[in-house]
Amino acid sequence: MLTDNLKILLASTQSFAIKSQNFHWNVEGSNFPQYHEFFDTLYGDVAGTIDRIAEYIRILGAYTPGSLSRYAELSIIQDQIKIPRAELMFTETLQDCEKMIELVVMMFQEAANENQQGISNYMAELQDLYAKKAWFVRSILRKERE
Ligand SMILES: [Fe+2]
């Protein structure tokens, strides 16, 4: 059901945002200023999508989950309790972006099938957001050609 998937998307977005903030605080390396800044922007952009997802759940008549334990149950984004080194933070972020894209692409179709065109449009926006972030991360992970 669309509301069930919106709950999964909400929980996954919360997890993604928390992880980005963790990486923003704890990343280290010779490119620290750019990495620190990148994860800050990533956190802000992802966190900025939370409220609209939550409100769609209410618009469809369901209640919106709002607790950390429910988010942990529902999220498809694995929590990170360690402090990985920078390269692993980026590799994990790339995999997480790909998971988010897979989810919103599926939900785009589901929402369109239910004539929820606004939700469908928003899923398309989220696909663009995560695709752009994935491009940045792939470019950061790419070894420079000399
Ligand atoms: Fe900060």
Coordinates of N, CA and C and ligand atoms in Angstrom, one line a residue:
M1 N 0.8 -1.2 0.0 CA 0.0 0.0 0.0 C 0.9 1.3 0.0
L2 N 0.3 2.3 -0.6 CA 1.1 3.5 -0.8 C 1.4 4.1 0.6
T3 N 0.5 4.1 1.6 CA 0.8 4.7 2.9 C 1.9 3.9 3.6
D4 N 1.9 2.6 3.4 CA 2.9 1.7 4.0 C 4.3 2.1 3.5
N5 N 4.3 2.3 2.2 CA 5.6 2.6 1.5 C 6.0 4.0 1.9
L6 N 5.1 4.9 2.1 CA 5.4 6.3 2.5 C 6.0 6.2 3.9
K7 N 5.5 5.3 4.8 CA 6.1 5.2 6.1 C 7.5 4.6 6.0
I8 N 7.7 3.7 5.1 CA 9.1 3.1 4.9 C 10.0 4.3 4.4
L9 N 9.5 5.1 3.5 CA 10.3 6.2 2.9 C 10.6 7.2 4.0
L10 N 9.6 7.5 4.8 CA 9.9 8.5 5.9 C 11.0 7.9 6.9
A11 N 10.8 6.7 7.3 CA 11.8 6.1 8.2 C 13.2 6.0 7.6
S12 N 13.2 5.7 6.3 CA 14.5 5.6 5.6 C 15.2 7.0 5.5
T13 N 14.3 8.0 5.2 CA 14.8 9.3 5.1 C 15.4 9.8 6.4
Q14 N 14.7 9.5 7.5 CA 15.2 9.9 8.8 C 16.6 9.3 9.1
S15 N 16.7 8.0 8.8 CA 17.9 7.2 9.0 C 19.0 7.8 8.2
F16 N 18.7 8.1 6.9 CA 19.7 8.7 6.0 C 20.2 10.0 6.5
A17 N 19.3 10.8 7.0 CA 19.6 12.2 7.5 C 20.5 12.0 8.7
I18 N 20.2 11.2 9.6 CA 21.0 11.0 10.9 C 22.4 10.5 10.5
K19 N 22.5 9.6 9.5 CA 23.8 9.1 9.1 C 24.6 10.2 8.5
S20 N 24.0 11.0 7.7 CA 24.7 12.1 7.0 C 25.3 13.1 8.0
Q21 N 24.5 13.3 9.1 CA 24.9 14.2 10.1 C 26.1 13.6 10.9
N22 N 26.0 12.3 11.2 CA 27.1 11.6 11.8 C 28.4 11.7 11.0
F23 N 28.2 11.5 9.7 CA 29.4 11.6 8.8 C 29.9 13.1 8.7
H24 N 29.0 14.0 8.7 CA 29.4 15.5 8.7 C 30.3 15.8 10.0
W25 N 29.9 15.2 11.1 CA 30.6 15.5 12.3 C 31.9 14.7 12.4
N26 N 31.9 13.5 11.9 CA 33.1 12.6 12.2 C 34.0 12.3 11.1
V27 N 33.7 12.8 9.9 CA 34.6 12.5 8.7 C 36.0 13.2 9.0
E28 N 37.0 12.5 8.5 CA 38.4 13.0 8.6 C 39.1 12.7 7.3
G29 N 40.2 13.5 7.1 CA 41.0 13.2 5.9 C 41.6 14.5 5.4
S30 N 42.4 14.4 4.3 CA 43.1 15.6 3.8 C 42.1 16.6 3.2
N31 N 41.0 16.1 2.7 CA 40.0 17.0 2.1 C 38.9 17.3 3.1
F32 N 39.2 17.3 4.4 CA 38.2 17.5 5.4 C 37.3 18.6 5.2
P33 N 37.7 19.8 4.8 CA 36.7 20.9 4.7 C 35.6 20.6 3.7
Q34 N 36.0 20.1 2.5 CA 35.0 19.7 1.5 C 34.1 18.6 1.9
Y35 N 34.7 17.6 2.6 CA 33.9 16.4 3.0 C 32.9 16.9 4.1
H36 N 33.4 17.7 5.0 CA 32.6 18.2 6.1 C 31.4 19.0 5.5
E37 N 31.7 19.8 4.6 CA 30.7 20.6 3.9 C 29.7 19.8 3.1
F38 N 30.3 18.8 2.3 CA 29.4 17.9 1.5 C 28.4 17.2 2.4
F39 N 28.8 16.6 3.5 CA 27.8 15.9 4.3 C 26.8 16.8 5.0
D40 N 27.3 18.1 5.3 CA 26.3 19.1 5.8 C 25.2 19.4 4.9
T41 N 25.6 19.6 3.6 CA 24.6 19.9 2.6 C 23.7 18.7 2.3
L42 N 24.3 17.5 2.3 CA 23.6 16.3 2.1 C 22.5 16.1 3.2
Y43 N 23.0 16.3 4.5 CA 22.1 16.3 5.6 C 20.9 17.2 5.4
G44 N 21.2 18.5 5.1 CA 20.2 19.5 5.0 C 19.2 19.2 3.9
D45 N 19.7 18.8 2.8 CA 18.8 18.5 1.6 C 17.9 17.3 1.9
V46 N 18.5 16.2 2.6 CA 17.7 15.0 2.9 C 16.7 15.4 4.0
A47 N 17.1 16.0 5.0 CA 16.2 16.4 6.1 C 15.1 17.3 5.7
G48 N 15.4 18.1 4.6 CA 14.4 19.0 4.1 C 13.2 18.3 3.4
T49 N 13.3 17.0 3.2 CA 12.3 16.2 2.5 C 11.3 15.5 3.5
I50 N 11.7 15.5 4.7 CA 11.0 14.7 5.7 C 9.6 15.1 5.9
D51 N 9.4 16.4 6.1 CA 8.0 16.9 6.5 C 7.0 16.7 5.4
R52 N 7.4 16.8 4.2 CA 6.4 16.7 3.1 C 6.0 15.2 3.0
I53 N 7.0 14.3 3.2 CA 6.7 12.8 3.1 C 5.7 12.5 4.3
A54 N 6.0 13.0 5.5 CA 5.1 12.8 6.7 C 3.7 13.3 6.4
E55 N 3.6 14.5 5.8 CA 2.3 15.1 5.6 C 1.5 14.3 4.6
Y56 N 2.1 13.8 3.6 CA 1.4 12.9 2.6 C 0.7 11.7 3.3
I57 N 1.4 11.2 4.3 CA 0.8 10.1 5.0 C -0.5 10.5 5.7
R58 N -0.5 11.7 6.3 CA -1.7 12.2 6.9 C -2.8 12.6 5.9
I59 N -2.3 13.1 4.7 CA -3.3 13.5 3.7 C -4.0 12.3 3.2
L60 N -3.3 11.1 3.2 CA -4.0 9.9 2.7 C -4.8 9.2 3.9
G61 N -4.8 9.9 5.0 CA -5.7 9.4 6.1 C -5.1 8.5 7.1
A62 N -3.8 8.2 7.0 CA -3.1 7.3 8.0 C -2.3 8.2 9.0
Y63 N -1.9 7.6 10.1 CA -1.1 8.3 11.1 C 0.4 8.2 10.7
T64 N 1.1 9.2 11.0 CA 2.6 9.3 10.6 C 3.4 8.8 11.8
P65 N 4.3 7.8 11.6 CA 5.1 7.3 12.6 C 6.1 8.4 13.0
G66 N 6.4 8.6 14.3 CA 7.2 9.7 14.8 C 8.2 9.3 15.9
S67 N 8.6 8.0 15.9 CA 9.5 7.6 17.0 C 10.7 6.9 16.5
L68 N 11.8 7.0 17.2 CA 13.0 6.4 16.7 C 12.9 4.9 16.6
S69 N 12.2 4.2 17.5 CA 12.1 2.8 17.4 C 11.3 2.3 16.2
R70 N 10.2 3.1 15.9 CA 9.4 2.8 14.7 C 10.3 3.0 13.4
Y71 N 11.1 4.1 13.4 CA 11.9 4.3 12.3 C 13.0 3.2 12.1
A72 N 13.5 2.7 13.2 CA 14.5 1.6 13.1 C 13.8 0.4 12.6
E73 N 12.6 0.1 12.9 CA 11.9 -1.0 12.4 C 11.6 -0.9 10.9
L74 N 11.2 0.3 10.5 CA 10.7 0.4 9.1 C 11.8 0.8 8.1
S75 N 13.0 1.3 8.5 CA 13.9 1.9 7.6 C 14.6 0.8 6.7
I76 N 14.8 1.1 5.5 CA 15.7 0.2 4.6 C 17.1 0.7 4.6
I77 N 17.4 1.8 5.3 CA 18.8 2.3 5.4 C 19.4 1.8 6.7
Q78 N 20.4 1.1 6.6 CA 21.1 0.5 7.8 C 21.7 1.5 8.6
D79 N 21.5 1.5 9.9 CA 22.1 2.4 10.9 C 23.6 2.2 10.9
Q80 N 24.3 3.3 11.1 CA 25.8 3.1 11.2 C 26.2 3.6 12.6
I81 N 26.7 2.6 13.4 CA 27.0 2.9 14.8 C 28.5 3.1 15.0
K82 N 29.3 2.8 13.9 CA 30.7 3.0 14.0 C 31.1 4.3 13.3
I83 N 32.4 4.6 13.3 CA 32.9 5.8 12.6 C 33.8 5.3 11.5
P84 N 33.3 5.0 10.3 CA 34.1 4.5 9.2 C 35.1 5.5 8.7
R85 N 36.1 5.1 8.0 CA 37.0 6.1 7.4 C 36.3 6.7 6.2
A86 N 36.8 7.8 5.7 CA 36.1 8.7 4.8 C 35.6 7.9 3.5
E87 N 36.5 7.1 3.0 CA 36.2 6.4 1.7 C 35.0 5.4 1.9
L88 N 35.0 4.8 3.1 CA 33.8 3.9 3.4 C 32.5 4.7 3.7
M89 N 32.7 5.9 4.2 CA 31.5 6.7 4.4 C 30.9 7.1 3.0
F90 N 31.7 7.4 2.1 CA 31.2 7.7 0.7 C 30.7 6.5 0.0
T91 N 31.3 5.3 0.2 CA 30.8 4.1 -0.5 C 29.5 3.8 0.1
E92 N 29.3 3.9 1.4 CA 28.0 3.6 2.0 C 27.0 4.6 1.6
T93 N 27.3 5.8 1.5 CA 26.4 6.9 1.1 C 25.9 6.6 -0.3
L94 N 26.8 6.2 -1.2 CA 26.4 5.8 -2.6 C 25.4 4.7 -2.6
Q95 N 25.7 3.6 -1.8 CA 24.8 2.5 -1.8 C 23.4 2.9 -1.2
D96 N 23.5 3.8 -0.2 CA 22.2 4.3 0.4 C 21.4 5.1 -0.6
C97 N 22.1 5.9 -1.4 CA 21.4 6.7 -2.5 C 20.8 5.8 -3.5
E98 N 21.4 4.7 -3.8 CA 20.9 3.7 -4.8 C 19.6 3.0 -4.2
K99 N 19.7 2.7 -2.9 CA 18.5 2.1 -2.3 C 17.3 3.1 -2.3
M100 N 17.6 4.4 -2.0 CA 16.5 5.4 -2.0 C 15.9 5.6 -3.4
I101 N 16.8 5.6 -4.4 CA 16.3 5.7 -5.8 C 15.4 4.5 -6.1
E102 N 15.8 3.3 -5.8 CA 15.0 2.1 -6.1 C 13.6 2.2 -5.4
L103 N 13.6 2.7 -4.2 CA 12.3 2.9 -3.5 C 11.4 3.9 -4.1
V104 N 12.0 5.1 -4.4 CA 11.1 6.2 -4.9 C 10.7 5.9 -6.4
V105 N 11.5 5.2 -7.1 CA 11.1 4.8 -8.5 C 9.9 3.9 -8.5
M106 N 10.0 2.9 -7.5 CA 8.8 2.0 -7.4 C 7.6 2.8 -6.9
M107 N 7.8 3.7 -6.0 CA 6.7 4.5 -5.4 C 6.1 5.5 -6.4
F108 N 6.9 6.0 -7.3 CA 6.4 6.9 -8.4 C 5.3 6.2 -9.2
Q109 N 5.6 4.9 -9.5 CA 4.6 4.1 -10.3 C 3.4 3.8 -9.5
E110 N 3.6 3.4 -8.2 CA 2.5 3.0 -7.4 C 1.6 4.2 -7.2
A111 N 2.2 5.4 -6.9 CA 1.3 6.6 -6.7 C 0.6 7.0 -8.0
A112 N 1.2 6.9 -9.1 CA 0.6 7.2 -10.4 C -0.6 6.2 -10.6
N113 N -0.4 4.9 -10.3 CA -1.5 3.9 -10.5 C -2.7 4.3 -9.6
E114 N -2.4 5.0 -8.5 CA -3.5 5.3 -7.6 C -4.0 6.8 -7.8
N115 N -3.5 7.3 -9.0 CA -3.9 8.7 -9.3 C -3.5 9.7 -8.3
Q116 N -2.4 9.5 -7.6 CA -1.9 10.4 -6.6 C -0.7 11.2 -7.3
Q117 N -1.1 12.1 -8.2 CA -0.1 12.7 -9.1 C 0.9 13.6 -8.3
G118 N 0.4 14.2 -7.3 CA 1.3 15.1 -6.5 C 2.4 14.2 -5.8
I119 N 2.0 13.1 -5.3 CA 3.0 12.2 -4.6 C 3.9 11.6 -5.7
S120 N 3.4 11.3 -6.8 CA 4.2 10.7 -7.9 C 5.2 11.8 -8.3
N121 N 4.8 13.0 -8.5 CA 5.7 14.1 -8.8 C 6.8 14.2 -7.8
Y122 N 6.4 14.1 -6.5 CA 7.4 14.3 -5.4 C 8.4 13.1 -5.5
M123 N 8.0 11.9 -5.8 CA 8.9 10.8 -5.9 C 9.9 11.1 -7.1
A124 N 9.4 11.7 -8.1 CA 10.4 12.0 -9.2 C 11.4 13.1 -8.8
E125 N 11.0 14.0 -8.0 CA 11.9 15.0 -7.4 C 13.0 14.3 -6.5
L126 N 12.5 13.4 -5.7 CA 13.4 12.7 -4.8 C 14.4 11.8 -5.6
Q127 N 13.9 11.2 -6.7 CA 14.8 10.5 -7.6 C 15.9 11.4 -8.1
D128 N 15.6 12.6 -8.5 CA 16.6 13.5 -9.0 C 17.5 13.9 -7.9
L129 N 17.0 14.2 -6.7 CA 17.9 14.6 -5.6 C 18.9 13.5 -5.3
Y130 N 18.5 12.2 -5.2 CA 19.4 11.2 -4.8 C 20.3 10.8 -6.0
A131 N 19.8 11.0 -7.2 CA 20.7 10.7 -8.4 C 21.8 11.8 -8.4
K132 N 21.5 13.0 -8.1 CA 22.5 14.1 -8.1 C 23.5 13.8 -7.0
K133 N 23.0 13.5 -5.8 CA 24.0 13.2 -4.7 C 24.9 12.0 -5.1
A134 N 24.3 10.9 -5.7 CA 25.1 9.8 -6.1 C 26.2 10.2 -7.1
W135 N 25.9 11.1 -8.0 CA 26.9 11.6 -9.0 C 28.0 12.3 -8.2
F136 N 27.7 13.1 -7.2 CA 28.7 13.8 -6.4 C 29.6 12.8 -5.8
V137 N 29.0 11.8 -5.1 CA 29.7 10.8 -4.4 C 30.6 9.9 -5.3
R138 N 30.1 9.5 -6.4 CA 30.9 8.8 -7.4 C 32.1 9.6 -7.8
S139 N 31.9 10.9 -8.0 CA 33.0 11.8 -8.5 C 34.0 11.9 -7.4
I140 N 33.6 12.0 -6.1 CA 34.5 12.0 -5.0 C 35.3 10.7 -4.9
L141 N 34.6 9.6 -5.1 CA 35.3 8.3 -5.0 C 36.3 8.0 -6.1
R142 N 36.1 8.7 -7.2 CA 36.9 8.4 -8.4 C 38.3 8.9 -8.2
K143 N 39.3 8.0 -8.5 CA 40.7 8.4 -8.3 C 41.0 9.4 -9.5
E144 N 41.8 10.3 -9.1 CA 42.1 11.4 -10.1 C 43.0 10.8 -11.2
R145 N 42.8 11.2 -12.5 CA 43.6 10.8 -13.6 C 44.7 11.9 -13.8
E146 N 45.9 11.4 -13.8 CA 47.0 12.4 -14.0 C 47.8 12.0 -15.3
Ligands
FE1 FE 27.9 21.5 11.4

